[in-house]
Short mmCIF file of C-alpha atoms in Angstrom, two decimals:
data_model
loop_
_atom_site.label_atom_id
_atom_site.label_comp_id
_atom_site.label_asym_id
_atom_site.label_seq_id
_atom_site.Cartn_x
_atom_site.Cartn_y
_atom_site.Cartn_z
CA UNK A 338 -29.63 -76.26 9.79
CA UNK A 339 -29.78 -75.06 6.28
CA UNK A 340 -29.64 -71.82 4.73
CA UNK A 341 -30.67 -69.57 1.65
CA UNK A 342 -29.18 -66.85 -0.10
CA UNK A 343 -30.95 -64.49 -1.73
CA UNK A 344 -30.21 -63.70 -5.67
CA UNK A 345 -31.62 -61.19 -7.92
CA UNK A 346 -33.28 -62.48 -10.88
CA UNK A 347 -30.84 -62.72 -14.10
CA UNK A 348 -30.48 -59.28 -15.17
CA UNK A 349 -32.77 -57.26 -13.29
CA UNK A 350 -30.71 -56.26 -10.95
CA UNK A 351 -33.42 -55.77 -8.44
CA UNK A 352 -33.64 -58.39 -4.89
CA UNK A 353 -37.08 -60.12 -4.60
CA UNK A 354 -39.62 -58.74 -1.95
CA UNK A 355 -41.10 -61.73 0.63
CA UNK A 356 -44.37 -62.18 -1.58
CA UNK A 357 -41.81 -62.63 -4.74
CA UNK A 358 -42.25 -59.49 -6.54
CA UNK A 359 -38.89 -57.56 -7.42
CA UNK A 360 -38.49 -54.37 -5.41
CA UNK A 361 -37.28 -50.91 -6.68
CA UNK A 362 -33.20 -50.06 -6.51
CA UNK A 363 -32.10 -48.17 -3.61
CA UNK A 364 -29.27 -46.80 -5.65
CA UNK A 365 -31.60 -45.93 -8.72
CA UNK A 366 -34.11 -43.70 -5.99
CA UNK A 367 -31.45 -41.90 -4.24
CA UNK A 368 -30.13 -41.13 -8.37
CA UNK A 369 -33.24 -39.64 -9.11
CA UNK A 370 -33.83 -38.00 -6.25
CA UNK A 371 -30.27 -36.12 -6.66
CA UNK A 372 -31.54 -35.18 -9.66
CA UNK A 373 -34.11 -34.02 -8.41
CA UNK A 374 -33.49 -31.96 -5.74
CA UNK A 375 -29.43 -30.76 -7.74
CA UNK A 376 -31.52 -29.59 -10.83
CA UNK A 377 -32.02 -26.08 -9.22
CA UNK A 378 -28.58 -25.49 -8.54
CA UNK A 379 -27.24 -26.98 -11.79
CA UNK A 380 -29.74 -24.27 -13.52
CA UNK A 381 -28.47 -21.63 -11.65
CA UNK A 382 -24.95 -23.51 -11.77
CA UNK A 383 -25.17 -23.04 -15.54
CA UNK A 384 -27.03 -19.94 -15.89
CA UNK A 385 -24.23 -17.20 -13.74
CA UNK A 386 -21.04 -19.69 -14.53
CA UNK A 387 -21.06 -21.82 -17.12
CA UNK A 388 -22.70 -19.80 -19.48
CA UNK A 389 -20.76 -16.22 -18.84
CA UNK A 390 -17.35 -18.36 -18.98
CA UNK A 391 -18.73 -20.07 -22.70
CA UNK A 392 -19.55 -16.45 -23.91
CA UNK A 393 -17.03 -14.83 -22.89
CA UNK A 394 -14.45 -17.21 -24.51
CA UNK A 395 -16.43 -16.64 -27.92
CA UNK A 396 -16.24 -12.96 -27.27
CA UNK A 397 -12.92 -12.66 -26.66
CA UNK A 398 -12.33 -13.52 -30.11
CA UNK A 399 -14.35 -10.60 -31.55
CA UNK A 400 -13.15 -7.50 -32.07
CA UNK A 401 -14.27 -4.20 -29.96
CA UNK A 402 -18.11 -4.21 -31.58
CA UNK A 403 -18.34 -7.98 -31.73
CA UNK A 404 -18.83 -7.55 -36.12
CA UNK A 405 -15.60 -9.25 -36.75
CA UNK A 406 -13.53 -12.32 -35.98
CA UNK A 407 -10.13 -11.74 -34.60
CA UNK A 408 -8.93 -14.74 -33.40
CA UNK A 409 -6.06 -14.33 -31.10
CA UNK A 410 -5.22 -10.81 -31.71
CA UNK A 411 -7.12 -9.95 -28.70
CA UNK A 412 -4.92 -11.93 -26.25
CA UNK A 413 -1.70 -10.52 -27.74
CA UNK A 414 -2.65 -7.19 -27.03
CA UNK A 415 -2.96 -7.81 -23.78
CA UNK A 416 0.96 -8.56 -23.44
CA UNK A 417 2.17 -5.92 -26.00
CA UNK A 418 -0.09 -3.02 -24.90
CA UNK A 419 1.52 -0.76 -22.13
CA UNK A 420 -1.38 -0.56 -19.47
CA UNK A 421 -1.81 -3.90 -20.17
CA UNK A 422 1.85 -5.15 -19.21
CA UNK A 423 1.61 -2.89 -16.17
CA UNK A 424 -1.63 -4.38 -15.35
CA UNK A 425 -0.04 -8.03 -15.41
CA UNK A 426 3.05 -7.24 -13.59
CA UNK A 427 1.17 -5.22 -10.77
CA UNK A 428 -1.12 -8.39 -10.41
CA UNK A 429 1.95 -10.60 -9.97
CA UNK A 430 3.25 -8.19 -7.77
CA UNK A 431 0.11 -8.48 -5.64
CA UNK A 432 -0.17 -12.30 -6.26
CA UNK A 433 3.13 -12.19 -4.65
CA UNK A 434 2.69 -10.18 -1.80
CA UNK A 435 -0.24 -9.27 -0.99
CA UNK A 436 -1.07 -12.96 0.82
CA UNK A 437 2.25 -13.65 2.05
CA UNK A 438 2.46 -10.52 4.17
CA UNK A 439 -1.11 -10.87 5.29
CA UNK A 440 -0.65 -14.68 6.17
CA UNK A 441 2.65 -13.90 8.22
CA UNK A 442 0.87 -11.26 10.51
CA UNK A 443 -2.01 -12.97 10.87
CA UNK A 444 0.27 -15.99 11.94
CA UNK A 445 2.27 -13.41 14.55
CA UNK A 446 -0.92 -11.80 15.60
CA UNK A 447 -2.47 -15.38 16.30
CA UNK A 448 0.73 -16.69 18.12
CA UNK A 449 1.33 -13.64 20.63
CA UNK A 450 -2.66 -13.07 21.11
CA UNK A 451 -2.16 -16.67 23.17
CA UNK A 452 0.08 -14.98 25.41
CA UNK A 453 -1.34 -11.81 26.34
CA UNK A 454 -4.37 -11.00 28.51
CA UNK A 455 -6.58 -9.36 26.46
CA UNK A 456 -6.05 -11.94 23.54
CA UNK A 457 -9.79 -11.66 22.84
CA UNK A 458 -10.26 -7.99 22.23
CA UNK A 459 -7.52 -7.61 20.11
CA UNK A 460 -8.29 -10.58 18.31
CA UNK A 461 -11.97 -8.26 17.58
CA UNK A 462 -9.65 -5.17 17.12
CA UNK A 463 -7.78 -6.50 14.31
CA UNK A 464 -10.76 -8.65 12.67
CA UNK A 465 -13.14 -5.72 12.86
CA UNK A 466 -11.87 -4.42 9.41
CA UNK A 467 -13.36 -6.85 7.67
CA UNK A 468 -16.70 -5.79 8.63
CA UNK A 469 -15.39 -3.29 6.46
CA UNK A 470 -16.38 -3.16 3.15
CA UNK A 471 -13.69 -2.17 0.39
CA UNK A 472 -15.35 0.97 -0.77
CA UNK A 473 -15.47 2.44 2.78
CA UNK A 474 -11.70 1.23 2.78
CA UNK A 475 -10.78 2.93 0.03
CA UNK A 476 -12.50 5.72 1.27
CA UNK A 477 -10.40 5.27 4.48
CA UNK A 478 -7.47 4.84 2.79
CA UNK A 479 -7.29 7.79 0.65
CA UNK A 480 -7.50 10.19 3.14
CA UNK A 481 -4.85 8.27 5.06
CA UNK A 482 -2.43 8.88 2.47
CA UNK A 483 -3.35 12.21 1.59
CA UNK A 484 -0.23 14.06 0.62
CA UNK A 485 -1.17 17.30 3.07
CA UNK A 486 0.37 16.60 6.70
CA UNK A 487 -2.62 18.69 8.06
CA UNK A 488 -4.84 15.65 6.32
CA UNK A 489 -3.26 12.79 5.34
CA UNK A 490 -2.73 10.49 8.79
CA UNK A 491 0.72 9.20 7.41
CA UNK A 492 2.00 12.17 6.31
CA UNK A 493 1.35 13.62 9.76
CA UNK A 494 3.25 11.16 11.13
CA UNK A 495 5.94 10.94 9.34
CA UNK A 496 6.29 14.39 9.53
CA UNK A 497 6.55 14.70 12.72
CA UNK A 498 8.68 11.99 13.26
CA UNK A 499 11.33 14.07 10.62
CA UNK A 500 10.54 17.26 12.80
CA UNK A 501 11.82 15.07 15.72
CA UNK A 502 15.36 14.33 14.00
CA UNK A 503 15.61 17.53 11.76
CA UNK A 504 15.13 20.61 11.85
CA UNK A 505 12.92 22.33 9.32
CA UNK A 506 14.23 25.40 7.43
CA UNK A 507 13.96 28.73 8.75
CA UNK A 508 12.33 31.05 5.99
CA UNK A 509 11.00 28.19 3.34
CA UNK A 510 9.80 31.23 0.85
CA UNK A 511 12.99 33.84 1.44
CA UNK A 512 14.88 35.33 -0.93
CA UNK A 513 17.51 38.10 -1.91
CA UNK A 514 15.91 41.40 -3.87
CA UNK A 515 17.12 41.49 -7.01
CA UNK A 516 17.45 44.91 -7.03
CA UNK A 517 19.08 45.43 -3.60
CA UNK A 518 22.34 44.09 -2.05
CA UNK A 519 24.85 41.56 -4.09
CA UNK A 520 23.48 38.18 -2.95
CA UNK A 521 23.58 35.84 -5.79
CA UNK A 522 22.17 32.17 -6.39
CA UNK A 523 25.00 29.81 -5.98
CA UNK A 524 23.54 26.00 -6.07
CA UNK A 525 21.38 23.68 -3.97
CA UNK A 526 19.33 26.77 -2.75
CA UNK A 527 22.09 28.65 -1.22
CA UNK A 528 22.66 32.60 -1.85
CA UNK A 529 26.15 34.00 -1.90
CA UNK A 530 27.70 37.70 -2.20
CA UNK A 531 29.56 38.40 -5.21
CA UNK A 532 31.83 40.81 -2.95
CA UNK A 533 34.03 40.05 0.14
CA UNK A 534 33.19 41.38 3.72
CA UNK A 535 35.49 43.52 5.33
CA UNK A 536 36.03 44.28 9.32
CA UNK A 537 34.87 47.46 10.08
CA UNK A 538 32.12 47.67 7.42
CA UNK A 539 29.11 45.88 8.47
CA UNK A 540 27.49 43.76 5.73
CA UNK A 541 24.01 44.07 4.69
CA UNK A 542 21.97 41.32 3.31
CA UNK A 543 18.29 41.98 3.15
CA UNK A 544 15.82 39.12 1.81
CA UNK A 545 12.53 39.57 0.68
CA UNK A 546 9.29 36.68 -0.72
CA UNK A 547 7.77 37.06 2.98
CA UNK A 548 4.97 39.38 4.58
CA UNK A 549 6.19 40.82 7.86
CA UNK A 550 3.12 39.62 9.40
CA UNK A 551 3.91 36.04 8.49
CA UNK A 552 7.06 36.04 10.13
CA UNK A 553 7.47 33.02 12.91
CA UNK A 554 7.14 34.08 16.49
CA UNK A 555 7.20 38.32 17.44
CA UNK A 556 10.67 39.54 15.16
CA UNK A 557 12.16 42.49 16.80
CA UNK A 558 13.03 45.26 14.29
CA UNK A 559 16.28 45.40 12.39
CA UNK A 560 19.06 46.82 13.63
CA UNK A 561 22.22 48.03 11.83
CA UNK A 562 25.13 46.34 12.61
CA UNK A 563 28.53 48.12 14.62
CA UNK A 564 31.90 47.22 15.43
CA UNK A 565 35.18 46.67 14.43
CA UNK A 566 35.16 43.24 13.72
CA UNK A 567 33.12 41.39 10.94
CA UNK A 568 29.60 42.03 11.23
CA UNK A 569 26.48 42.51 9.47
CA UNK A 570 22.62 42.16 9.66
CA UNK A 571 19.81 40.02 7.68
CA UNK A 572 16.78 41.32 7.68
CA UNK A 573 13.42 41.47 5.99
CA UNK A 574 13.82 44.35 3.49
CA UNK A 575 10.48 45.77 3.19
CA UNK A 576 7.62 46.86 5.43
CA UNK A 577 4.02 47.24 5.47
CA UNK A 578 2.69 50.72 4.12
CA UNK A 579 5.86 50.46 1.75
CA UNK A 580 8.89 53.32 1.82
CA UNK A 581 12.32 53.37 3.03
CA UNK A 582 15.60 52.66 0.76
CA UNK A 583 16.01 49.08 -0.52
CA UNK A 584 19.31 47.66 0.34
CA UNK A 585 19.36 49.59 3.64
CA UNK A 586 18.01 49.34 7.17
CA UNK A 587 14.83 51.14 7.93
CA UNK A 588 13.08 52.06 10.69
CA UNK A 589 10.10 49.34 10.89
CA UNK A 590 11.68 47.19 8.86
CA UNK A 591 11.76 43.48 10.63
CA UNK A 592 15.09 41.24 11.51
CA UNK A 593 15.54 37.95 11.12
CA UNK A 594 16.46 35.84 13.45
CA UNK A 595 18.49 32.19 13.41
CA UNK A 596 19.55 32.88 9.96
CA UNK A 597 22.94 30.97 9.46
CA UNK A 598 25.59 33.31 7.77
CA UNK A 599 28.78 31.26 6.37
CA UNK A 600 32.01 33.06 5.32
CA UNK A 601 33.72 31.16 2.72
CA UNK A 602 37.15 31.86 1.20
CA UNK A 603 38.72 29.27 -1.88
CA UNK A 604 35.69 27.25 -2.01
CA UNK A 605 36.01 26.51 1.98
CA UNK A 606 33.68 27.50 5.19
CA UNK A 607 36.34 29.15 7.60
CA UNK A 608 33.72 30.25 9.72
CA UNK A 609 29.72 30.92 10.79
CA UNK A 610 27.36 32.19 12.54
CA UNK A 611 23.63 32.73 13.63
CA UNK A 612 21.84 36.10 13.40
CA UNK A 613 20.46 37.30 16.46
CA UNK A 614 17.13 38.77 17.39
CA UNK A 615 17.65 42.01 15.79
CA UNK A 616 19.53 40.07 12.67
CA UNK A 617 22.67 40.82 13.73
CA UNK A 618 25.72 38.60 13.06
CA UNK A 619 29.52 38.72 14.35
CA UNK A 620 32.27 36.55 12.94
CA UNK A 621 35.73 35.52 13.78
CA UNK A 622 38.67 37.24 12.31
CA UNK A 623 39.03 34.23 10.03
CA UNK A 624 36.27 36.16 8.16
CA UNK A 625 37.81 38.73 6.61
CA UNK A 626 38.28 38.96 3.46
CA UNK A 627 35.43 35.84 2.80
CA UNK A 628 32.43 35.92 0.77
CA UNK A 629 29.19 35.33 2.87
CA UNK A 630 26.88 32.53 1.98
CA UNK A 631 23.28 32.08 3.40
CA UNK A 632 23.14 28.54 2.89
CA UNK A 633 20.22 26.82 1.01
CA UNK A 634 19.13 25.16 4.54
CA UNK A 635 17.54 28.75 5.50
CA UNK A 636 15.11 28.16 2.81
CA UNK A 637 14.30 24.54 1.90
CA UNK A 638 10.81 24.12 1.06
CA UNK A 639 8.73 22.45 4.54
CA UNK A 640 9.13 18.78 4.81
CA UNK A 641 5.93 17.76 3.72
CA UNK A 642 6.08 13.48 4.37
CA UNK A 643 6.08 10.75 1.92
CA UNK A 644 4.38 11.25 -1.40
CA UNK A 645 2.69 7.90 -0.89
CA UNK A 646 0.17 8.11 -3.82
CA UNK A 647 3.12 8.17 -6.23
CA UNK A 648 3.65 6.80 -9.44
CA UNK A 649 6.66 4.82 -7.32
CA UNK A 650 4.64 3.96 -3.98
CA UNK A 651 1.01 3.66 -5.13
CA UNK A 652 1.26 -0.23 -5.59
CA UNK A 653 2.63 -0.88 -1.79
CA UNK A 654 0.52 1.62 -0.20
CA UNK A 655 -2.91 0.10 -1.29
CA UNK A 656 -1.32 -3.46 -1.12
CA UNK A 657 -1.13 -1.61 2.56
CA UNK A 658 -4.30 -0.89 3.11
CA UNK A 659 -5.41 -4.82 1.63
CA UNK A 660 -3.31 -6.09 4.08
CA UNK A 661 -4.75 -4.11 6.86
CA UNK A 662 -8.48 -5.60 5.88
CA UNK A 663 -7.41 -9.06 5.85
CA UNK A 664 -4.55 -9.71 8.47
CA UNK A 665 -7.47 -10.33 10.49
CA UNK A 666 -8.84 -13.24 8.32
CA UNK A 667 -5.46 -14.56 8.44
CA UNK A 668 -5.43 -14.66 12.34
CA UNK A 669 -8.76 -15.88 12.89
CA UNK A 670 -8.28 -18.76 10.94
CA UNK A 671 -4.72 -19.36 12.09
CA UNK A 672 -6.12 -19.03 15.76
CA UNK A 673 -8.38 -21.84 15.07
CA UNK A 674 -5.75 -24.30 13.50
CA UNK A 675 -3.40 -23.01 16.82
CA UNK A 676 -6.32 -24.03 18.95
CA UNK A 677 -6.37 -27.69 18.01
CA UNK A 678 -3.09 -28.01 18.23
CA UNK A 679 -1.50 -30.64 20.55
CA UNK A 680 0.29 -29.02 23.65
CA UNK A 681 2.09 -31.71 24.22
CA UNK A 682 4.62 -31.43 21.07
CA UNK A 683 5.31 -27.54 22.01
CA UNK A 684 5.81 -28.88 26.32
CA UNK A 685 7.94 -31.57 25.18
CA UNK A 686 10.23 -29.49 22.44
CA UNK A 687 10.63 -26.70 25.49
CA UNK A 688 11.39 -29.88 27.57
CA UNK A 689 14.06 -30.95 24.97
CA UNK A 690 15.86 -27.66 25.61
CA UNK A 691 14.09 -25.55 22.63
CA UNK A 692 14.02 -21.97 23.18
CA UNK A 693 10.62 -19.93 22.26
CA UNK A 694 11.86 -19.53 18.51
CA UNK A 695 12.49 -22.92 18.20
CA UNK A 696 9.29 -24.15 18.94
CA UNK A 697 7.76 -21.68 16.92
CA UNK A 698 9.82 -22.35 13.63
CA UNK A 699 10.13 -26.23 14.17
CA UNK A 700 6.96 -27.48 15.82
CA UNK A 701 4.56 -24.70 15.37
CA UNK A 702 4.98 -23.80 11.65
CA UNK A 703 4.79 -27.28 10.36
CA UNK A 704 1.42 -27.89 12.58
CA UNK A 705 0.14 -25.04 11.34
CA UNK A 706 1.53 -25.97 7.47
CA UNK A 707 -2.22 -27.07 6.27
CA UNK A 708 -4.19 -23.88 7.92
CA UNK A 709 -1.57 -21.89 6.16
CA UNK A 710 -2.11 -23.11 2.92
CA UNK A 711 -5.74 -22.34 3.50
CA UNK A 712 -5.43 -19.22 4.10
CA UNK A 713 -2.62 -18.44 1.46
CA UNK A 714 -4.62 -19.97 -1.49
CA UNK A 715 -7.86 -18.15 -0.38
CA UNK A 716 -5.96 -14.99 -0.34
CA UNK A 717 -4.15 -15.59 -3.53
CA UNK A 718 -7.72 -16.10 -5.36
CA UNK A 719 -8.47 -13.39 -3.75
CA UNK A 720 -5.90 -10.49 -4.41
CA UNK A 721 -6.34 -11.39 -8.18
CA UNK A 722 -9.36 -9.97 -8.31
CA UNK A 723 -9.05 -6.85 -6.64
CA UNK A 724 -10.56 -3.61 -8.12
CA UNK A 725 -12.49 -1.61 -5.73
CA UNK A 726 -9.19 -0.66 -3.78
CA UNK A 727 -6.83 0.55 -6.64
CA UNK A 728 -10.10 2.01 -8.72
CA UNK A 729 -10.86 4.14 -5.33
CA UNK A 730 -7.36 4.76 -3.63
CA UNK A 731 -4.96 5.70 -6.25
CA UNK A 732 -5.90 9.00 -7.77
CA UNK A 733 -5.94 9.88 -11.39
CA UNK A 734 -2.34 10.77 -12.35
CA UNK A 735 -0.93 7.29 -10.66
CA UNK A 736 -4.15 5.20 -11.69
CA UNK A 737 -2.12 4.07 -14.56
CA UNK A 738 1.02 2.82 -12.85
CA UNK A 739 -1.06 0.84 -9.89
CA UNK A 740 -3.62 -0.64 -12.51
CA UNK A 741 -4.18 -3.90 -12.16
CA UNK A 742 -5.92 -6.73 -14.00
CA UNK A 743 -9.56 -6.52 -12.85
CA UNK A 744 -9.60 -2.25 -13.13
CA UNK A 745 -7.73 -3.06 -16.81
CA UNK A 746 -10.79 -5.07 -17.74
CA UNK A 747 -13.10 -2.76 -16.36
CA UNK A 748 -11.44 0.54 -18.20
CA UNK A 749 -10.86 -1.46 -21.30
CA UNK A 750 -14.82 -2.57 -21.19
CA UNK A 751 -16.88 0.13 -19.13
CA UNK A 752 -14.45 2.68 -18.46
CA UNK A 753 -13.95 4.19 -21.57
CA UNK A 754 -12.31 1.94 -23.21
CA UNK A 755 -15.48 0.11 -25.32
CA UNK A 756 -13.49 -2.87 -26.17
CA UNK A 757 -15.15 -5.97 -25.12
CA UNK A 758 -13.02 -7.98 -27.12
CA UNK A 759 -9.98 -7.15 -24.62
CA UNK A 760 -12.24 -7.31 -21.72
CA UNK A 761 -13.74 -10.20 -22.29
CA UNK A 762 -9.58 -11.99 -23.68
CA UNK A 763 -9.01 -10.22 -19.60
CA UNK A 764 -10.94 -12.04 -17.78
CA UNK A 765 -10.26 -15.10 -19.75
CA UNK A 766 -6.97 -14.44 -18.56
CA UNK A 767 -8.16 -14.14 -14.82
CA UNK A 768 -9.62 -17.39 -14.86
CA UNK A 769 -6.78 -19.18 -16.12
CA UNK A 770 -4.89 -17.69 -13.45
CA UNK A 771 -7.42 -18.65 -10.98
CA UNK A 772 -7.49 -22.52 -12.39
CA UNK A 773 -4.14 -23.60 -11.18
CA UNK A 774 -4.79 -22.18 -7.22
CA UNK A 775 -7.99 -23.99 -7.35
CA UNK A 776 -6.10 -27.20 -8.62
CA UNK A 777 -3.61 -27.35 -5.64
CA UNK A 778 -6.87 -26.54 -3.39
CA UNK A 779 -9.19 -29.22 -4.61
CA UNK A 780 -5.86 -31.83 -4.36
CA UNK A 781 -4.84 -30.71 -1.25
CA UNK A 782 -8.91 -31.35 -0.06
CA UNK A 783 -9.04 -34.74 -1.40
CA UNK A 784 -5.68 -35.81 0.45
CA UNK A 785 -7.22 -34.60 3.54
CA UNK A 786 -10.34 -36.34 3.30
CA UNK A 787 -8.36 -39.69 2.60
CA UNK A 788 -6.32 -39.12 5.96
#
């Protein structure tokens, strides 16, 4: 039985149909029909990327009108220039945070959600902000941090939360009348008498800086204090319709109650007390010969929650409100890595005597070690991009200490600023960021197609 192989005529490259006649290349049709049916894209390829990354490279080297050539100069400003510097080291700080906080809770989210009952629904709760979109966020967000408790959803809850543990001052706007009485400023808010009291001689200490009708609950009027002993009164030393003698008590005149009255002798409290419902006070014997002090916890200012919009918290609070929009991401993503996971490893690890956090650190972690990278470099490509949050959330004053790369490029182009040059060296800048993450991406890709 004989056989015959086939060969190409000498450089043609091309196998011989039945009849003899050379036959077209597979490999050169399928080339040309990539072409073909790529050229589109590549247009379009080169058209939004390649050709906006080209110019703005040659731009970047122009000055603010584009007239004159200025090299480098452009890229130096961006690390000399204040707003600049702050720009870069908010964007590290974001780089840096941002997607390892929203990675871990979408890994704990993803982990307990297994475990509970209605895994599915709060899987949807905690996704649902990214239907969001980041204007509407900001939106959001801003009036969640609003520094007004009666606004502001934080500040109302950390208010009341400091309400719970603290109590708030008395009369916030109180104050002695400068004209009545010998209560004197003496430090941290506190008023004291530049005389001693005496036993037998009731001291009077009238305060003023509040309407009677703004007084807390119903005040009883004042009453002048009796006795032998060391006593006085506190009381709100003017009335509506005016008249009366400052510095004494007056019919009408309105007392004030749960004032704390400290006598103090060589720098020392040796006693207190509260006034009563007619702003009357009694102290110990100890008192006599003491200076009274109305301390300055009568009259602190309301506590009024966290300034979270300020030049100190501005950066954390709307790396907050980020991490809010994408924990969900995070989860969904981890929950799918979680759900092709073998169960076998975690039953025979709990088998091996591993308690709950042992599985989780030693056999669920490392599983979960390529989903996590996922998500962590898509974040981090994300986050360094992020404008509409800080341009929306942080308000004018603080603007400047949460800027961040994208809003610098966008002040220093559109915003005023009129200096393409910088915005243009800025986003340069971005991309060369950008290049290294999508490095370790594309790598980590091909090692997982080899496997």
């Amino acid at each position: 039985m004989s056989s015959a192989v086939a060969k190409s005529p000498e450089g043609t490259g091309r196998l011989p149909t039945p009849s003899g006649a050379p036959r077209k290349s597979v490999t050169g049709t399928r080339w040309r029909m990539a072409v073909l049916f790529l050229l589109p894209a590549l247009v379009l390829l080169g058209a939004l990327v390649v050709y906006p990354i080209g110019y703005s490279i040659w731009r970047s080297l122009y000055d603010a009108d584009g007239s004159g050539f200025v090299g480098l100069d452009n890229y130096v400003d961006i690390f000399t220039t204040d707003s600049t510097l702050t720009a870069v080291r908010n964007t590290a700080i974001w780089v840096a945070v941002a997607p390892a906080v929203a990675t871990a809770l979408g890994l704990i989210f993803a982990v307990l959600t297994e475990r509970i009952r209605w895994g599915t629904a709060f899987k949807l709760v905690v996704f649902m902000p990214m239907a969001i979109s980041m204007l509407a966020a900001g939106i959001i967000f801003r009036l969640v941090y609003e520094q007004d408790p009666s606004q502001g959803a934080a500040n109302a809850v950390a208010k009341s939360i400091h309400d719970t543990f603290v109590s708030s001052s008395v009369y916030p706007k109180a104050r002695p009348n400068a004209t009545a009485g010998d209560l004197k400023p003496s430090g941290g808010g506190s008023f004291t008498t530049t005389g001693t009291v005496k036993a037998g001689t009731p001291a009077l200490l009238p305060l003023v800086g509040i309407a009677p009708n703004n007084l807390p609950g119903s005040p009883e009027n004042a009453k002048a204090a009796s006795g032998s002993g060391v006593t006085g009164t506190v009381w709100l030393d003017f009335k509506l319709g005016g008249g009366g003698t400052k510095g004494q008590v007056d019919p009408g005149e309105k007392a004030l109650k749960d004032v704390k009255v400290e006598a103090v002798k060589d720098g020392k409290v040796v006693a207190s007390a509260k006034s009563a419902a007619d702003g009357t006070f009694s102290l110990p014997q100890e008192a006599d010969g003491a200076r009274l002090r109305l301390p300055g916890s009568n009259f602190a200012a309301p506590y009024n929650g966290i300034d979270w919009l300020g030049p100190t918290l501005v950066t954390p609070a709307i790396i907050g409100s980020y991490v809010w929009m994408w924990a969900g991401f995070a989860m969904v993503l981890i929950a799918a890595g979680l759900a092709g996971m073998d169960r076998n490893l975690l039953e025979a690890a709990r088998v091996d005597g591993a308690n709950e956090w042992q599985v989780f650190r030693r056999v669920t972690v490392p599983m979960l070690a390529p989903v996590l990278v996922v998500v962590l470099v898509t974040l981090m490509i994300n986050v360094m991009k992020v404008f509409d949050l800080v341009y929306i959330i942080a308000p004018q004053p603080s603007q400047d200490d949460a800027n961040v790369l994208a809003l610098q490029l966008f002040l220093s182009s559109f915003g005023g600023g009129g200096n393409y040059g910088v915005g243009s060296a800025i986003g340069v800048v971005l991309l060369l960021l950008v290049l290294p993450v999508m490095y370790v991406n594309i790598r980590r890709l091909r090692k997982e197609r080899q496997r």
